[in-house]
XYZ file of C-alpha atoms in Angstrom:
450
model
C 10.884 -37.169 27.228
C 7.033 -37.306 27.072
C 4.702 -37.634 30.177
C 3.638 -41.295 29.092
C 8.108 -41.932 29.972
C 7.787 -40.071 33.022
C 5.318 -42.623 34.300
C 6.441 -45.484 32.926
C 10.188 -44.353 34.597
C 7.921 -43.687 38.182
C 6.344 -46.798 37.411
C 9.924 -48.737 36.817
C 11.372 -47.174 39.769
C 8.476 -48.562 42.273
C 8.852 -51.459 40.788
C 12.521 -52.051 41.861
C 12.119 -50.283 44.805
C 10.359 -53.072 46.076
C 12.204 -54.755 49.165
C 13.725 -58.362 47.868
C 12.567 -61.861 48.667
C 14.268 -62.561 52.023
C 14.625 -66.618 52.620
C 13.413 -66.031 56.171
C 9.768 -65.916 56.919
C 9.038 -61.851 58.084
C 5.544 -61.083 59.108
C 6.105 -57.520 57.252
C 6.620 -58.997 53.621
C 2.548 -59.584 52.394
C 1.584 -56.009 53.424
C 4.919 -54.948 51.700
C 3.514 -56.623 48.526
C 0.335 -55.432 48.275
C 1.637 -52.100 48.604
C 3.503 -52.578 45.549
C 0.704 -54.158 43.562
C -1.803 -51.271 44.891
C 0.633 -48.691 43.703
C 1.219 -50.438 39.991
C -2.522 -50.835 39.666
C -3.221 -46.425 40.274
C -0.098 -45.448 37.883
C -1.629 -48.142 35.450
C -5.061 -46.248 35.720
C -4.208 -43.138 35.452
C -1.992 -44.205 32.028
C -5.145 -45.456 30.836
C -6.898 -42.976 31.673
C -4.323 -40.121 30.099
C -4.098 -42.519 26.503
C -7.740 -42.558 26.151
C -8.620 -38.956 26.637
C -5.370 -38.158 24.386
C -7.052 -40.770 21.756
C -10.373 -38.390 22.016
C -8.318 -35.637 20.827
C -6.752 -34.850 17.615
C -3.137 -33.985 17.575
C -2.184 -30.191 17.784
C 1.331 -29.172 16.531
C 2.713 -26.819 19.419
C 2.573 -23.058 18.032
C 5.485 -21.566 16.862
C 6.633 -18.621 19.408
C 5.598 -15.262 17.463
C 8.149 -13.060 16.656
C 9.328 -10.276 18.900
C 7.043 -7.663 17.631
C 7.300 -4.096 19.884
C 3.948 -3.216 21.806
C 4.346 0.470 21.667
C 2.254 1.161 18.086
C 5.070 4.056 16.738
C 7.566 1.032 17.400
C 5.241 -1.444 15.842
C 4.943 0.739 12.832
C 8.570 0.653 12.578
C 9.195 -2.968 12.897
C 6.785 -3.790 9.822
C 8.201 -1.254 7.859
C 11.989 -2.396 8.295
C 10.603 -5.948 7.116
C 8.103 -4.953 4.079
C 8.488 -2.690 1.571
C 6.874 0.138 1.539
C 5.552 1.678 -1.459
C 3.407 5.083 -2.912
C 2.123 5.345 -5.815
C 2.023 9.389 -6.090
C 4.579 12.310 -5.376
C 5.233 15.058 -7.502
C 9.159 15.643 -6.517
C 9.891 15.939 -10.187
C 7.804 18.794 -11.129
C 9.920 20.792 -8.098
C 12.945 20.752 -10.457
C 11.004 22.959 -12.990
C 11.544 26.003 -10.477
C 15.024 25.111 -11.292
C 14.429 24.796 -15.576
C 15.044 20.640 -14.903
C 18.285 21.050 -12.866
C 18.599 17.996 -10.904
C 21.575 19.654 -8.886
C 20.157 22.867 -7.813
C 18.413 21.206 -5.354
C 20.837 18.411 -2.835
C 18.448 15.856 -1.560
C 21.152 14.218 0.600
C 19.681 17.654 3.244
C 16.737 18.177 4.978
C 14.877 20.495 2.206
C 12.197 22.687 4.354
C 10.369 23.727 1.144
C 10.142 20.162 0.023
C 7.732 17.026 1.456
C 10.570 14.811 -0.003
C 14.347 14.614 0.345
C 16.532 11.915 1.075
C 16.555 11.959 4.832
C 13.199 11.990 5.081
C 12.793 9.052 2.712
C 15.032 7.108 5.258
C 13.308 8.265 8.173
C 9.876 7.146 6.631
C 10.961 3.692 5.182
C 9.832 4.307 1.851
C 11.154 1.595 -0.450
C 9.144 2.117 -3.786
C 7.952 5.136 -5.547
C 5.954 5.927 -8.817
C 7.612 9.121 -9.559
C 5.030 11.291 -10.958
C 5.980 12.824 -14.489
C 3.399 15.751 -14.234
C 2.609 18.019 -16.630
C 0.020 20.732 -16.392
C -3.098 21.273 -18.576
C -1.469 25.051 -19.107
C 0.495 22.194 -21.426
C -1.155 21.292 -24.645
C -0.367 19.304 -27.882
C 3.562 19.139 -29.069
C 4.294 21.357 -25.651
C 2.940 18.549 -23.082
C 4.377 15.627 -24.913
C 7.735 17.444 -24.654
C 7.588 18.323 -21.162
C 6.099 14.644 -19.745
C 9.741 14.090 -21.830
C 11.609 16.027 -19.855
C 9.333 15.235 -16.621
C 10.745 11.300 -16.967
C 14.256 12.545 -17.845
C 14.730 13.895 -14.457
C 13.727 11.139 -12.767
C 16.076 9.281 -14.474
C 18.769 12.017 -14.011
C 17.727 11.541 -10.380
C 18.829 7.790 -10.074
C 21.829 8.954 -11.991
C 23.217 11.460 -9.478
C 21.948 9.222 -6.134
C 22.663 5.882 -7.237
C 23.028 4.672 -3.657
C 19.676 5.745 -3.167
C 17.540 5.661 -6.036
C 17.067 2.502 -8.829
C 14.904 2.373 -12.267
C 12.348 -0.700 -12.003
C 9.464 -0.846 -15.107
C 8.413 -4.190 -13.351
C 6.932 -5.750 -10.582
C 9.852 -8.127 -10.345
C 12.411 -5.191 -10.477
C 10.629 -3.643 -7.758
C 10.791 -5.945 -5.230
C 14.576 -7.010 -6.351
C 15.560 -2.907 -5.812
C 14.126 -2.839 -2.506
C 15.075 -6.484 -1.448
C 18.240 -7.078 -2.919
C 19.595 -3.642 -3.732
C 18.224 -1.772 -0.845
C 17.076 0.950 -2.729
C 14.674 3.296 -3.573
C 12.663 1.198 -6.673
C 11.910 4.376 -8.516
C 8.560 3.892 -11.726
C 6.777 6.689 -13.209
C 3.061 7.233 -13.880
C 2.559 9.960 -16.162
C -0.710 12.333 -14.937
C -2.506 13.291 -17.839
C -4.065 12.226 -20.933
C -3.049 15.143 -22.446
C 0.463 14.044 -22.667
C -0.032 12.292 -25.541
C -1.325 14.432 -27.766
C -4.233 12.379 -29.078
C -1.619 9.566 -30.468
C -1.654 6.087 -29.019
C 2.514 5.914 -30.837
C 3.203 8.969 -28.449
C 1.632 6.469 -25.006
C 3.665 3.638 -26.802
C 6.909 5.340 -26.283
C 6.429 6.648 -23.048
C 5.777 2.953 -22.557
C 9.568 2.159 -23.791
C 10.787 4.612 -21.455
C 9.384 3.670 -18.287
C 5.855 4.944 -17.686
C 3.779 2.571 -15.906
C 0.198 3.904 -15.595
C -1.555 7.188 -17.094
C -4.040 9.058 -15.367
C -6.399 9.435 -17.849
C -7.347 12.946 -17.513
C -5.643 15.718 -15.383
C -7.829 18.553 -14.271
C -8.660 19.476 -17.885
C -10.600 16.723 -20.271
C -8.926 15.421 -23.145
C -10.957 14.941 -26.429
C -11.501 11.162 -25.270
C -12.116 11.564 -21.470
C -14.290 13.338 -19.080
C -12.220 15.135 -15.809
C -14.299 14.872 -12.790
C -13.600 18.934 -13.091
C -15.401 19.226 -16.168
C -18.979 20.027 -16.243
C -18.976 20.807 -19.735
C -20.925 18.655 -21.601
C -18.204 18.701 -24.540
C -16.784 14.976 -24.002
C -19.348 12.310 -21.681
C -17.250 9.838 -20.082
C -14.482 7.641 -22.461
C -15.119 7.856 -26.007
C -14.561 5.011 -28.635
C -11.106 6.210 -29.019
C -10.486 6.178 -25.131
C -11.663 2.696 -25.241
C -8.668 1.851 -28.059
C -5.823 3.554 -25.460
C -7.702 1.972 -22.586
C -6.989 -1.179 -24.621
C -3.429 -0.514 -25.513
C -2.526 0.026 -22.234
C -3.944 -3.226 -21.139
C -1.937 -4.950 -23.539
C 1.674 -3.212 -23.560
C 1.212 -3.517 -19.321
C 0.384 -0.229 -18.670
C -1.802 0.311 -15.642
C -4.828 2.787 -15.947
C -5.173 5.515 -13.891
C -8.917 7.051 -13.213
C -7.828 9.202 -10.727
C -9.119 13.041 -11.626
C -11.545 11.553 -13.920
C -15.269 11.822 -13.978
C -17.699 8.761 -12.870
C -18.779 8.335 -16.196
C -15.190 7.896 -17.324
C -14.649 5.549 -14.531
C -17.586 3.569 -15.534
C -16.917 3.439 -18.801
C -13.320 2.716 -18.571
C -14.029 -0.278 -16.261
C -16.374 -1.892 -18.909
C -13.228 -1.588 -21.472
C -10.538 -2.533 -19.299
C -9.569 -6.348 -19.468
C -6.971 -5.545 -16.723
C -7.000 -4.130 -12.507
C -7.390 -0.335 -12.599
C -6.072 1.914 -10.186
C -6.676 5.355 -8.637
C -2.988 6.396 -7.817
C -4.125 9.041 -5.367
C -7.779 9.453 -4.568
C -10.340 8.677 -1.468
C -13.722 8.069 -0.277
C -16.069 10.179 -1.597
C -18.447 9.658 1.493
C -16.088 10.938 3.869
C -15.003 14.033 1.770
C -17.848 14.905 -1.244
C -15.453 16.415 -3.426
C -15.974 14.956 -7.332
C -11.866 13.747 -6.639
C -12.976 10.597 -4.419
C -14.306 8.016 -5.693
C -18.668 6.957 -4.952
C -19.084 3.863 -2.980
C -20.621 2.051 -6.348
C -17.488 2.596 -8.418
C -15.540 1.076 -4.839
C -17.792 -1.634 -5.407
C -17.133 -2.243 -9.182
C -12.975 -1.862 -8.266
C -13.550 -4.952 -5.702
C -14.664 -7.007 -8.648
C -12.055 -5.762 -11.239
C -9.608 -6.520 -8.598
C -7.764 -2.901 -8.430
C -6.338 -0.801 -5.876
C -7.645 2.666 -4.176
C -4.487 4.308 -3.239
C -5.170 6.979 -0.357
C -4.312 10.459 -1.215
C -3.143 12.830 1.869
C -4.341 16.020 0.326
C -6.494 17.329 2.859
C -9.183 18.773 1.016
C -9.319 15.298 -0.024
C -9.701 13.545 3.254
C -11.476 16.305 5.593
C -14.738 17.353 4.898
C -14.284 20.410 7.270
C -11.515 21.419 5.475
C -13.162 21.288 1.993
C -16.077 23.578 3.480
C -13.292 26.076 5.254
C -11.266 26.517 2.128
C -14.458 27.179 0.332
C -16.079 29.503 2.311
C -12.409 31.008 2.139
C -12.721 31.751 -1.348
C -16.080 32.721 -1.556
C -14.982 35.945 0.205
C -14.815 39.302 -1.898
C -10.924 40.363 -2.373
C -9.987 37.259 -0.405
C -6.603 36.548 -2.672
C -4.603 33.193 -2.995
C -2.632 34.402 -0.030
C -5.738 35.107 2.127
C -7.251 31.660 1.351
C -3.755 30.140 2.505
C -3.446 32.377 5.410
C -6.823 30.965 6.654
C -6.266 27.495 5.534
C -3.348 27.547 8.187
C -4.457 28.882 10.810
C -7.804 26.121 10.812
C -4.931 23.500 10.585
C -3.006 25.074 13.536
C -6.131 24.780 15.589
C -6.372 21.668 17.496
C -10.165 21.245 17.315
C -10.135 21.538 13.703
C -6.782 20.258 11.758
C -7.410 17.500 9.943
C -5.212 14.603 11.273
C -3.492 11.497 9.916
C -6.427 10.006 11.985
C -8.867 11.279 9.000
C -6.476 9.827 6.504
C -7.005 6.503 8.729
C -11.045 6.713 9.066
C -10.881 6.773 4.743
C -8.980 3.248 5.369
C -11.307 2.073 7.806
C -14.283 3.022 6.036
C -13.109 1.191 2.422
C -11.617 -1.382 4.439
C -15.112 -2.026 5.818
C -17.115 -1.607 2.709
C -15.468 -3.665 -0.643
C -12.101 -4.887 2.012
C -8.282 -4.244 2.834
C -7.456 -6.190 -0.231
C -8.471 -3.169 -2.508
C -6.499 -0.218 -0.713
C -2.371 1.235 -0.660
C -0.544 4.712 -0.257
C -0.218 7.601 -2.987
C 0.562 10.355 -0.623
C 0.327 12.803 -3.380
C 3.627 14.480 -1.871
C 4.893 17.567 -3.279
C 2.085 18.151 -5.101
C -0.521 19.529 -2.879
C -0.211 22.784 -0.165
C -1.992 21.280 2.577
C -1.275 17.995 4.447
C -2.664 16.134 7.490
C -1.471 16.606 10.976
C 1.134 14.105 11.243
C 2.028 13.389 7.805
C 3.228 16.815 6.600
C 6.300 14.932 5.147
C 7.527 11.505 3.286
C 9.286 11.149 7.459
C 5.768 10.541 8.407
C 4.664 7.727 6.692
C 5.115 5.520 10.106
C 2.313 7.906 11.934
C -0.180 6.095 9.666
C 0.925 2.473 10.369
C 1.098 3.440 14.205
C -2.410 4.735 13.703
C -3.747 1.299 11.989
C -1.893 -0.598 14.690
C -4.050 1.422 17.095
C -7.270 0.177 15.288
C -5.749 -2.939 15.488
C -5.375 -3.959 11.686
C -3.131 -7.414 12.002
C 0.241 -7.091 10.515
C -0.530 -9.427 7.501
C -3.416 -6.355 6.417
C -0.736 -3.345 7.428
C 1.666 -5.032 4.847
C -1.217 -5.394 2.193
C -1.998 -1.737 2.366
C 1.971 -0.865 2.059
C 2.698 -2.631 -0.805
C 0.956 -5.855 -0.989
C -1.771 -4.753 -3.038
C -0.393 -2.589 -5.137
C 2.449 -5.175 -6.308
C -0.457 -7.659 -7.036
C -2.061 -5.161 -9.526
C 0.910 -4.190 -10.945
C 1.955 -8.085 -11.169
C -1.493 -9.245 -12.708
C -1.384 -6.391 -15.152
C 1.899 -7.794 -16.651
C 0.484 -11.143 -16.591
C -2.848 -9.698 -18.470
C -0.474 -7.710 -21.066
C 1.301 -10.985 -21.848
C -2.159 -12.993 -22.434
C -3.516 -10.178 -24.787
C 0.406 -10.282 -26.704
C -0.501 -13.844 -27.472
C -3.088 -12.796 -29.371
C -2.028 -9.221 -31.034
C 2.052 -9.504 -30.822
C 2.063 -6.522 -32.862
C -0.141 -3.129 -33.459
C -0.323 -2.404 -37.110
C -2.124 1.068 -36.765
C -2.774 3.782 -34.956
């Protein structure tokens, strides 16, 4: 019932509230009906008054109520990550089982593993529901010898999915992703493959890896190949992406590989952003104004990923993310007989020191401060898990994941931006690179040549 019923009802019920006609002449009757005519003249006024200022006004649909979401931030956190999927685009968990010469059962994942950033109740207790397995391989790794051991790198992740099928599921698509997570409730498990080396110098070699499941290759590693520059090489030897770089920059583009320019040098990045005709990513890299090590990425090249419409994935290594930290373990290192040990020993104890660790709040201020310069659009997760010695305060573990998202609630990023940088953006890039590889198949079905 509206308010104009209400009145008309009030108005209805004066009305026959009236006292009848009486056949006898009563001296009380005339005031009795100008009483009534008095009182239907004010309820007709004020309707009149009511329909014309509701005619001023254009009609608003009553909000819907918003959903039940938990003040407490931790809680918060939680809520969005039961809901969205949550995915990261780096962790090194395969390159563990090498301890183990590729044993995918000397090590049970279904228990806490103190020695490991990954297992599977951690996995549950961070909500992760999508991972790109790195299949690392280390520069000490050359020619016929890398190719072979990437090879055995994805063969454990598959072995992986093979002896925790509850937990773990192959995708090599965007669409197989998000059905894993969504429908299957699993782990979607891809693989990026960390190294240009890995090929060996032979676009067939990337084109197989291709076939079995690789998704994006980091350009370079640490080391340069003969067709990239590392952002560790000062060299001189190779400058940035050669003409052959620019031919497996373009093959990757069109089989719907994404390309990685994480570890590579800003020349590469530049030039591999002039030959790409699809997003790039960085799988695990940051801001190299908050932390000026040649691993993060300048503000220009953030600027040129805005327009090719990539992805920045934040990288939890804390030399990465903590200038003091950077400093400490160099000034570490710099000191005579101070061995690998030492340099750890002293890297600790700064992190067990209130006043200095670097916190899952610095892994936060490398959000805000992309977020604020080229937008949220542009950024995800690639923890960089099991691959690194030294992790942030509060994310010391795959568990820890919801520390971040409490942390961004804090800032107060809305939920629609929190999902973006879980998974949202990252699924777009890896969506509008398929869509890219099938545009260029259209027009070369088939590679002839090398």
């Amino acid at each position: 019932m509206n308010k104009y019923n209400v009145l008309e009802n009030d108005e209805h019920h004066t009305a026959s509230s009236a006292p009848k006609k009486s056949k006898k002449k009563h001296v009380w009757y005339k005031p009795a009906i100008f009483l009534a005519a008095l009182t239907t003249l004010i309820v007709l006024g004020v309707f009149v008054i009511l329909l014309a200022r509701s005619a001023r006004r254009p009609y608003i649909p009553p909000t819907p109520p918003s959903p039940d979401v938990p003040k407490d931030p931790y809680k918060h956190a939680i809520y969005l990550l039961t809901n969205n999927m949550l995915m990261d685009s780096h962790n090194d968990l395969p390159w563990a089982y090498k301890l183990y010469d590729d044993n995918v059962s000397a090590i049970d994942l279904r228990v806490n593993q103190s020695d490991l950033d990954t297992d599977i109740p951690k996995i549950r207790e961070g909500h992760l529901g999508a991972q790109i397995w790195s299949v690392y391989v280390s520069c000490s790794y050359a020619g016929s010898l890398a190719v072979q051991a990437t090879m055995e790198q994805i063969d454990v992740v598959y072995r992986l999915a093979e002896a925790y099928p509850d937990v773990f599921e192959i995708a090599t698509s965007s669409a197989a992703t998000n059905s894993a997570w969504s429908s299957h409730h699993k782990v979607a498990s891809l693989m990026g493959m960390e190294g240009g080396h890995c090929i060996n110098n032979s676009i067939g070699a990337l084109r197989s890896f291709y076939q079995l499941g690789v998704r994006y290759m980091t350009l370079t590693h640490s080391c340069s190949t003969s067709w990239a520059q590392s952002s560790s090489d000062t060299s001189g030897d190779v400058i940035g992406l050669t003409e052959f770089g620019k031919e497996i920059v373009f093959e990757m583009n069109r089989m719907g590989m994404m390309v990685d320019l994480s570890h590579v040098a800003v020349q590469t990045m530049d030039d591999s952003l002039n030959a790409t005709l699809s997003p790039v990513i960085f799988s695990h890299s940051n801001a190299l104004a908050l932390c000026n090590t040649t691993r993060n990425v300048p503000d220009r090249i953030l600027h040129r990923l805005k327009d090719n419409n990539g992805v920045i994935m934040i990288n939890f290594y804390a030399a990465y993310i903590c200038e003091s930290f950077r400093l400490e373990q160099i000034r570490l290192s710099s000191i005579p007989n101070c061995t690998a040990a030492c340099v750890n020993a002293g890297l600790t104890a700064f992190q067990a020191n209130q006043t200095t660790a670097c916190t899952v709040s610095d892994v936060a201020d490398h959000i805000d401060y992309i977020k604020n310069l080229i937008g949220v659009d542009y950024i995800g997760i690639g923890s960089d898990f099991d691959g690194v010695d030294f992790l942030p305060v509060g994310l010391e573990n795959v568990g820890e994941y919801p520390n971040l998202f409490a942390e961004l609630v804090r800032r107060q990023y809305s939920d629609t931006d929190i999902v973006k940088i879980m998974s949202g953006n990252m699924m777009r890039v890896l969506a509008e690179v398929e869509q890219q590889s099938a545009s260029i198949k259209q027009k070369f079905p088939i590679v002839i040549s090398q």
